[in-house]
Amino acid sequence: MLPTIPLGPLRLQTYGTFLLLAFWLGLWLAARRGPRYGVDGDHLYNAGFAALLSGIAAARLGHVAAFFEVYRTDPLQVFSLSPAALLPIPGLVGAGLGAWWYVRRHRLAVAAVADAAAPGLLLAAAVAGVGAFLAGRTVGTVTALPWGVALPAAPDLRRHPTALYEAVAALVWLAVVLAAERRGERWPGRTAWLSLFGYAALRLFLEPLRAGGVLLPGGWRAAQVVTWCALALSGWRLGRGAAAQRPHPSVVSAPASEP
Amino acid sequence: MSPNRWYWLTAVLCVLGLGALAWGRSPSATVVATLPPAPLIGHPAPNFTLSTLDGEPVALADLRGRPVVLNFWASWCLPCRSEMPELERLHQRLGPAGVVVLGVNQAEDPATVARFRQALSITFPTALDSRAGVSRLYGVDSLPTTFFVDRDGIVREIFIGPMTDAVLADRLRKVYP
């Protein structure tokens, strides 16, 4: 495990560094793919940065709301540079709203932007997963399987390298999505829904191998409930999209009209 | 792929997914109290006994039943210095309620530790890890590092780096909801 990366006299937080790398690589791939969908790459970079800024602002505001008493006594902490004073859920919502605002403001086609960006998100998820594995952040459940990883802090206990599973699965699904894009039918939003479908499925089935995680009342894992819903929604949407692409039976079977 | 195939594939995955949901909910995936002591989230915190600056022995096991904020620091570490007032405020505010803030100084002589504590008006107890054995036991490779140990002696959160009041309050929720 490598929670920090030595850099001369400094030490970089491994996970934070990989998150930045994931953001940059995801954006790079999205921008490269933009022109294929008629979206200028610069728009994707700009939308990504709008998402980043609004996401950070929302994550900090969420933290302020959750710990208002602390911030009330020391309001300057609102501007603290600590990346730990952020809440992820408000951050994700804020990032989505920021990107949405940019796309609407520049009158871009939402489906085209989503199709261009979705594989970039898969790549980003894979890179972030590698960072989580190296930093030892996502600890797996105990296993006797030969590829189980022993953490230095508990060398006698092998665990599922869950973060690595997720990273590999995201990369494999990225390859599937890119191959399907070249071969299969094309309709606006297909690549984005396909990306979500696969990612939701892999998270749904890999999540039980994680130790810990956010639990809902009744002991259900929040990540699984969300991904189950995402799987159902994206699968239904892919079916509907495929149906819209197929010629209606009445059109196929109708006899050619006489002149 | 035809629409019907998508619908079938989705239905099958959703049904299997219900099984995965139940699997994720099973105690075998979440219960960690039987794990061996280790400085990892979910494991019992490794026990240690050190002396405080006053020469009093302090053992982590004796603090069972109270949430413990275990902070590894050294006087030469500037981020450690920056978070000391936050830890002291926490000690003043929640110490009477049972929350223990325990500093572990890494391999410095007692006089240096005493001067540092006096300069920053620190009153929470500080244990002297003179040979850095406890730091090694806890795998501390950068300072400050803080472990949040719950009432049952289980590590619930590990934070590397300095904490603001808000970050401290956030992480403390894991052991003192």
Coordinates of C-alpha atoms in Angstrom, one line a residue:
Chain A
M1 CA 0.0 0.0 0.0
L2 CA 1.1 3.5 -0.7
P3 CA -1.1 6.1 1.1
T4 CA 1.4 8.9 0.4
I5 CA 3.8 9.3 -2.5
P6 CA 7.2 10.6 -1.5
L7 CA 8.3 13.6 -3.6
G8 CA 11.6 14.9 -2.2
P9 CA 10.8 16.4 1.2
L10 CA 7.1 16.4 0.5
R11 CA 4.5 13.6 0.5
L12 CA 1.5 13.7 -1.8
Q13 CA -1.7 12.0 -0.8
T14 CA -2.0 9.1 -3.2
Y15 CA -5.7 9.0 -3.4
G16 CA -6.0 12.8 -4.0
T17 CA -3.3 12.6 -6.7
F18 CA -5.1 9.8 -8.5
L19 CA -8.4 11.7 -8.3
L20 CA -6.8 14.6 -10.1
L21 CA -5.3 12.2 -12.6
A22 CA -8.7 10.6 -13.1
F23 CA -10.4 13.9 -13.7
W24 CA -7.8 15.0 -16.2
L25 CA -7.7 11.7 -18.1
G26 CA -11.5 11.4 -18.2
L27 CA -11.8 14.9 -19.5
W28 CA -9.1 14.3 -22.1
L29 CA -10.9 11.3 -23.4
A30 CA -14.2 13.1 -23.5
A31 CA -12.7 16.0 -25.3
R32 CA -11.1 13.7 -27.9
R33 CA -14.4 12.0 -28.6
G34 CA -16.4 15.3 -28.7
P35 CA -16.1 16.0 -32.4
R36 CA -17.4 12.6 -33.3
Y37 CA -20.7 13.7 -31.7
G38 CA -20.6 17.2 -33.1
V39 CA -19.4 18.7 -29.8
D40 CA -16.3 20.9 -29.7
G41 CA -13.7 19.4 -27.3
D42 CA -13.3 22.8 -25.6
H43 CA -16.9 22.7 -24.6
L44 CA -16.3 19.4 -22.9
Y45 CA -13.2 20.8 -21.0
N46 CA -15.3 23.8 -20.0
A47 CA -18.2 21.7 -18.9
G48 CA -15.8 19.5 -16.9
F49 CA -14.4 22.5 -15.1
A50 CA -17.8 24.0 -14.5
A51 CA -18.7 20.6 -12.9
L52 CA -15.5 20.6 -10.9
L53 CA -16.0 24.1 -9.5
S54 CA -19.7 23.8 -8.8
G55 CA -19.1 20.3 -7.3
I56 CA -16.5 21.7 -4.9
A57 CA -18.7 24.6 -4.0
A58 CA -21.7 22.4 -3.3
A59 CA -19.6 19.9 -1.4
R60 CA -18.3 22.6 0.9
L61 CA -21.8 24.2 1.3
G62 CA -23.1 20.7 2.2
H63 CA -20.3 20.5 4.8
V64 CA -21.2 23.9 6.2
A65 CA -24.8 22.9 6.4
A66 CA -24.0 19.7 8.2
F67 CA -21.6 21.3 10.7
F68 CA -23.1 24.7 10.9
E69 CA -22.3 25.2 14.6
V70 CA -18.6 24.8 13.9
Y71 CA -18.7 27.2 10.9
R72 CA -20.8 29.7 12.9
T73 CA -18.1 30.1 15.5
D74 CA -15.4 30.3 12.9
P75 CA -16.8 31.5 9.6
L76 CA -13.4 31.7 7.9
Q77 CA -13.3 27.9 7.9
V78 CA -15.7 28.1 5.0
F79 CA -12.7 29.1 2.9
S80 CA -10.4 26.5 4.3
L81 CA -8.3 24.7 1.7
S82 CA -8.8 21.3 3.4
P83 CA -10.1 18.9 0.9
A84 CA -11.5 16.8 3.7
A85 CA -14.2 19.4 4.6
L86 CA -16.3 18.3 1.7
L87 CA -19.4 16.1 1.5
P88 CA -19.5 13.8 -1.5
I89 CA -23.3 13.6 -2.2
P90 CA -23.9 17.4 -2.4
G91 CA -20.7 17.5 -4.4
L92 CA -21.9 15.1 -7.0
V93 CA -25.3 16.9 -7.3
G94 CA -23.5 20.2 -7.6
A95 CA -21.2 18.8 -10.3
G96 CA -24.1 17.5 -12.3
L97 CA -25.9 20.8 -12.0
G98 CA -22.8 22.7 -13.0
A99 CA -22.3 20.6 -16.2
W100 CA -26.0 20.8 -16.9
W101 CA -25.9 24.6 -16.6
Y102 CA -23.0 24.8 -19.0
V103 CA -24.6 22.5 -21.6
R104 CA -27.9 24.4 -21.5
R105 CA -26.2 27.8 -21.6
H106 CA -24.3 26.9 -24.8
R107 CA -27.3 25.1 -26.3
L108 CA -25.4 21.8 -26.7
A109 CA -27.3 18.6 -27.3
V110 CA -27.4 16.8 -23.9
A111 CA -27.3 13.3 -25.4
A112 CA -24.3 14.1 -27.6
V113 CA -22.4 15.5 -24.6
A114 CA -23.3 12.5 -22.5
D115 CA -22.3 10.1 -25.3
A116 CA -18.9 11.8 -25.7
A117 CA -18.3 12.1 -21.9
A118 CA -19.5 8.7 -20.6
P119 CA -16.4 6.6 -21.6
G120 CA -14.3 9.3 -20.0
L121 CA -16.2 8.7 -16.8
L122 CA -15.5 5.0 -17.0
L123 CA -11.8 5.7 -17.5
A124 CA -11.8 8.1 -14.6
A125 CA -13.5 5.5 -12.4
A126 CA -10.8 3.0 -13.3
V127 CA -7.9 5.4 -12.5
A128 CA -9.6 6.4 -9.2
G129 CA -10.0 2.7 -8.4
V130 CA -6.2 2.2 -8.8
G131 CA -5.6 5.2 -6.5
A132 CA -8.0 3.8 -3.9
F133 CA -6.2 0.4 -4.1
L134 CA -2.8 1.9 -3.7
A135 CA -3.9 4.2 -0.9
G136 CA -5.6 1.2 0.9
R137 CA -8.8 3.2 1.0
T138 CA -11.3 0.6 -0.2
V139 CA -10.7 -2.4 2.0
G140 CA -12.2 -5.7 0.8
T141 CA -13.7 -8.4 2.9
V142 CA -11.5 -11.3 4.1
T143 CA -10.8 -14.0 1.5
A144 CA -8.7 -17.2 1.1
L145 CA -8.4 -16.7 -2.6
P146 CA -4.8 -16.7 -3.8
W147 CA -5.0 -13.2 -5.2
G148 CA -6.2 -11.7 -1.9
V149 CA -4.0 -8.8 -0.8
A150 CA -2.5 -8.5 2.7
L151 CA -2.3 -5.0 4.0
P152 CA 0.9 -4.1 5.8
A153 CA -1.0 -3.3 8.9
A154 CA -2.5 -6.8 9.1
P155 CA -0.1 -9.1 7.1
D156 CA -1.8 -12.3 8.2
L157 CA -5.1 -11.4 6.7
R158 CA -5.8 -11.5 3.0
R159 CA -8.5 -9.4 1.6
H160 CA -10.3 -8.9 -1.7
P161 CA -8.6 -6.1 -3.7
T162 CA -12.0 -4.6 -4.3
A163 CA -10.9 -1.3 -5.6
L164 CA -8.7 -3.1 -8.2
Y165 CA -11.6 -5.3 -9.2
E166 CA -13.7 -2.2 -9.8
A167 CA -10.8 -0.6 -11.8
V168 CA -10.3 -3.6 -14.0
A169 CA -14.1 -4.1 -14.5
A170 CA -14.5 -0.4 -15.5
L171 CA -11.7 -0.8 -18.0
V172 CA -13.2 -3.9 -19.5
W173 CA -16.6 -2.3 -19.7
L174 CA -14.9 0.8 -21.4
A175 CA -13.6 -1.5 -24.1
V176 CA -17.0 -3.1 -24.5
V177 CA -18.7 0.3 -24.8
L178 CA -16.1 1.5 -27.4
A179 CA -16.5 -1.7 -29.4
A180 CA -20.3 -1.5 -29.3
E181 CA -20.2 2.1 -30.4
R182 CA -18.3 1.1 -33.5
R183 CA -20.5 -1.9 -34.4
G184 CA -24.0 -1.6 -32.9
E185 CA -26.9 0.7 -33.7
R186 CA -26.5 4.3 -32.9
W187 CA -29.1 6.6 -31.4
P188 CA -28.6 9.7 -29.2
G189 CA -27.7 8.7 -25.7
R190 CA -27.0 5.0 -26.4
T191 CA -23.3 5.1 -25.4
A192 CA -24.1 7.0 -22.2
W193 CA -26.9 4.6 -21.2
L194 CA -24.7 1.6 -22.1
S195 CA -21.9 2.9 -20.0
L196 CA -24.2 3.4 -17.0
F197 CA -25.8 0.0 -17.5
G198 CA -22.4 -1.8 -17.2
Y199 CA -21.0 0.3 -14.5
A200 CA -24.1 0.0 -12.4
A201 CA -24.1 -3.8 -12.8
L202 CA -20.4 -4.2 -11.9
R203 CA -20.8 -2.0 -8.8
L204 CA -23.9 -3.8 -7.8
F205 CA -22.2 -7.2 -7.8
L206 CA -18.8 -6.1 -6.5
E207 CA -20.1 -4.0 -3.6
P208 CA -20.7 -7.0 -1.2
L209 CA -16.9 -7.6 -1.4
R210 CA -16.2 -4.3 0.2
A211 CA -15.7 -4.1 3.9
G212 CA -17.8 -1.3 5.4
G213 CA -19.6 1.3 3.3
V214 CA -22.7 3.5 3.9
L215 CA -25.6 1.4 5.3
L216 CA -29.3 2.3 5.1
P217 CA -31.8 1.4 7.7
G218 CA -32.2 -2.4 7.7
G219 CA -28.5 -2.9 6.8
W220 CA -28.9 -2.4 3.1
R221 CA -25.9 -0.9 1.3
A222 CA -26.7 2.5 -0.1
A223 CA -24.4 2.0 -3.1
Q224 CA -26.2 -1.2 -4.1
V225 CA -29.6 0.4 -3.8
V226 CA -28.6 3.3 -6.0
T227 CA -26.8 1.0 -8.6
W228 CA -29.8 -1.4 -8.7
C229 CA -32.1 1.5 -9.6
A230 CA -29.5 2.8 -12.2
L231 CA -29.3 -0.7 -13.7
A232 CA -33.1 -1.0 -14.1
L233 CA -33.4 2.5 -15.5
S234 CA -30.6 2.2 -18.0
G235 CA -31.7 -1.3 -19.1
W236 CA -35.2 -0.1 -19.7
R237 CA -33.9 3.0 -21.6
L238 CA -31.6 0.8 -23.8
G239 CA -34.6 -1.4 -24.7
R240 CA -36.7 1.6 -25.6
G241 CA -33.9 3.1 -27.6
A242 CA -33.4 -0.2 -29.5
A243 CA -37.2 -0.4 -30.2
A244 CA -37.2 3.1 -31.6
Q245 CA -34.4 2.1 -34.0
R246 CA -36.2 -0.9 -35.4
P247 CA -38.6 -0.3 -38.3
H248 CA -42.2 -0.7 -37.3
P249 CA -43.6 -4.1 -38.5
S250 CA -46.3 -2.4 -40.4
V251 CA -43.8 -0.5 -42.4
V252 CA -41.8 -3.6 -43.2
S253 CA -44.7 -5.7 -44.2
A254 CA -46.6 -3.0 -46.1
P255 CA -46.8 -3.8 -49.8
A256 CA -45.2 -1.4 -52.2
S257 CA -47.8 1.0 -53.3
E258 CA -48.9 1.0 -56.9
P259 CA -48.0 4.0 -59.0
Chain B
M1 CA -29.4 -6.1 -29.6
S2 CA -33.2 -6.4 -29.9
P3 CA -35.4 -4.5 -27.4
N4 CA -36.7 -7.8 -25.9
R5 CA -33.2 -9.0 -25.3
W6 CA -32.4 -5.8 -23.4
Y7 CA -35.5 -6.1 -21.3
W8 CA -34.8 -9.8 -20.5
L9 CA -31.1 -9.1 -19.7
T10 CA -32.1 -6.2 -17.4
A11 CA -34.8 -8.3 -15.7
V12 CA -32.3 -11.2 -15.1
L13 CA -29.6 -8.8 -13.8
C14 CA -32.1 -7.0 -11.5
V15 CA -33.3 -10.4 -10.1
L16 CA -29.7 -11.5 -9.5
G17 CA -29.0 -8.0 -8.2
L18 CA -31.6 -8.6 -5.5
G19 CA -29.5 -11.6 -4.4
A20 CA -26.4 -9.3 -4.4
L21 CA -28.3 -6.8 -2.2
A22 CA -29.1 -9.6 0.2
W23 CA -25.5 -10.8 0.1
G24 CA -24.2 -7.3 0.8
R25 CA -26.6 -7.1 3.8
S26 CA -25.4 -10.4 5.3
P27 CA -23.5 -10.1 8.5
S28 CA -20.5 -11.9 7.1
A29 CA -19.8 -8.9 4.9
T30 CA -20.2 -6.3 7.5
V31 CA -19.3 -7.7 10.9
V32 CA -15.7 -7.0 11.6
A33 CA -15.4 -7.3 15.3
T34 CA -13.8 -10.7 15.1
L35 CA -10.9 -9.4 13.1
P36 CA -7.4 -9.3 14.6
P37 CA -6.1 -6.0 16.0
A38 CA -4.7 -3.8 13.3
P39 CA -4.5 -0.1 12.5
L40 CA -7.2 -0.5 9.9
I41 CA -10.8 0.7 9.7
G42 CA -13.1 -2.0 11.2
H43 CA -10.3 -3.7 13.2
P44 CA -9.8 -3.5 16.9
A45 CA -7.2 -0.8 17.6
P46 CA -3.9 -2.5 18.7
N47 CA -3.3 -2.0 22.3
F48 CA -0.3 -0.2 23.7
T49 CA 0.9 1.2 27.0
L50 CA 3.0 4.3 27.2
S51 CA 3.9 6.9 29.8
T52 CA 2.5 10.4 29.7
L53 CA 4.6 13.4 30.3
D54 CA 3.7 13.2 34.0
G55 CA 5.0 9.6 34.2
E56 CA 1.5 8.1 34.4
P57 CA 1.0 4.9 32.4
V58 CA -1.7 5.1 29.8
A59 CA -3.1 2.0 28.1
L60 CA -5.5 2.1 25.2
A61 CA -7.3 -0.9 26.5
D62 CA -8.1 1.0 29.7
L63 CA -10.0 3.6 27.6
R64 CA -12.5 1.0 26.4
G65 CA -16.1 2.3 26.7
R66 CA -15.1 5.8 25.7
P67 CA -14.5 7.2 22.2
V68 CA -10.8 7.9 21.6
V69 CA -9.2 10.4 19.3
L70 CA -5.6 9.2 18.9
N71 CA -3.4 11.8 17.4
F72 CA 0.2 11.1 16.4
W73 CA 2.3 14.3 16.3
A74 CA 5.8 15.8 16.7
S75 CA 6.8 19.3 17.5
W76 CA 8.8 19.7 14.3
C77 CA 5.7 19.0 12.2
L78 CA 4.1 22.3 11.2
P79 CA 0.7 20.7 10.3
C80 CA 0.6 19.0 13.7
R81 CA 1.1 22.4 15.3
S82 CA -1.7 23.9 13.2
E83 CA -4.3 21.4 14.4
M84 CA -3.4 21.4 18.1
P85 CA -5.8 24.2 19.0
E86 CA -8.6 22.3 17.3
L87 CA -7.8 19.2 19.3
E88 CA -7.5 21.2 22.5
R89 CA -10.9 22.8 21.9
L90 CA -12.4 19.3 21.3
H91 CA -10.8 18.1 24.6
Q92 CA -12.3 21.1 26.4
R93 CA -15.7 20.7 24.9
L94 CA -16.3 17.0 24.8
G95 CA -13.8 15.7 27.4
P96 CA -16.4 16.1 30.2
A97 CA -18.8 14.0 28.0
G98 CA -16.3 11.2 27.9
V99 CA -14.5 11.7 24.6
V100 CA -10.7 11.1 25.1
V101 CA -8.2 13.1 23.1
L102 CA -4.9 11.3 23.4
G103 CA -1.8 12.7 21.8
V104 CA 1.1 10.4 21.0
N105 CA 4.4 12.2 20.5
Q106 CA 6.7 10.5 18.2
A107 CA 10.3 10.0 19.5
E108 CA 11.1 13.4 21.1
D109 CA 12.6 14.1 24.4
P110 CA 10.2 15.0 27.2
A111 CA 11.6 18.6 27.6
T112 CA 10.8 19.4 24.0
V113 CA 7.3 17.9 24.3
A114 CA 6.7 19.9 27.5
R115 CA 7.8 23.2 25.9
F116 CA 5.6 22.6 22.9
R117 CA 2.6 21.8 25.1
Q118 CA 3.2 24.9 27.2
A119 CA 3.6 27.2 24.2
L120 CA 0.3 26.0 22.7
S121 CA -1.5 25.7 26.1
I122 CA -2.2 22.0 25.5
T123 CA -4.0 20.2 28.4
F124 CA -5.1 16.9 26.8
P125 CA -2.8 14.0 27.8
T126 CA 0.2 13.2 25.6
A127 CA 1.9 9.8 25.6
L128 CA 5.6 9.6 24.9
D129 CA 6.4 7.1 22.1
S130 CA 10.1 7.5 22.8
R131 CA 11.3 4.7 20.5
A132 CA 8.4 5.2 17.9
G133 CA 7.3 1.7 18.6
V134 CA 3.7 2.6 18.8
S135 CA 4.0 4.7 15.6
R136 CA 5.4 1.6 13.8
L137 CA 2.6 -0.6 15.3
Y138 CA 0.1 1.9 13.9
G139 CA 1.9 2.2 10.5
V140 CA 2.2 5.9 10.9
D141 CA 4.4 7.2 8.1
S142 CA 3.4 10.8 7.9
L143 CA 2.4 13.3 10.6
P144 CA -0.1 14.2 11.8
T145 CA -2.1 11.0 11.6
T146 CA -5.3 10.6 13.7
F147 CA -7.2 7.4 14.5
F148 CA -10.8 7.6 15.7
V149 CA -11.5 4.6 17.9
D150 CA -15.0 3.9 19.1
R151 CA -16.3 2.8 22.5
D152 CA -15.7 -0.9 21.6
G153 CA -12.1 -0.2 20.7
I154 CA -12.7 -0.5 16.9
V155 CA -10.9 1.8 14.5
R156 CA -13.7 3.7 12.7
E157 CA -11.7 6.4 10.8
I158 CA -8.1 7.2 10.0
F159 CA -7.2 10.7 9.0
I160 CA -3.8 11.7 7.6
G161 CA -3.0 15.4 7.6
P162 CA -4.1 18.4 9.6
M163 CA -7.8 18.8 10.6
T164 CA -9.8 21.9 10.9
D165 CA -12.6 22.1 13.5
A166 CA -15.1 21.2 10.8
V167 CA -13.2 18.2 9.6
L168 CA -12.6 17.0 13.2
A169 CA -16.4 17.3 13.9
D170 CA -17.1 15.4 10.7
R171 CA -14.8 12.5 11.5
L172 CA -15.8 12.4 15.1
R173 CA -19.3 11.5 14.1
K174 CA -18.0 8.0 13.3
V175 CA -17.2 7.4 17.0
Y176 CA -19.4 9.9 18.8
P177 CA -22.6 10.3 16.8

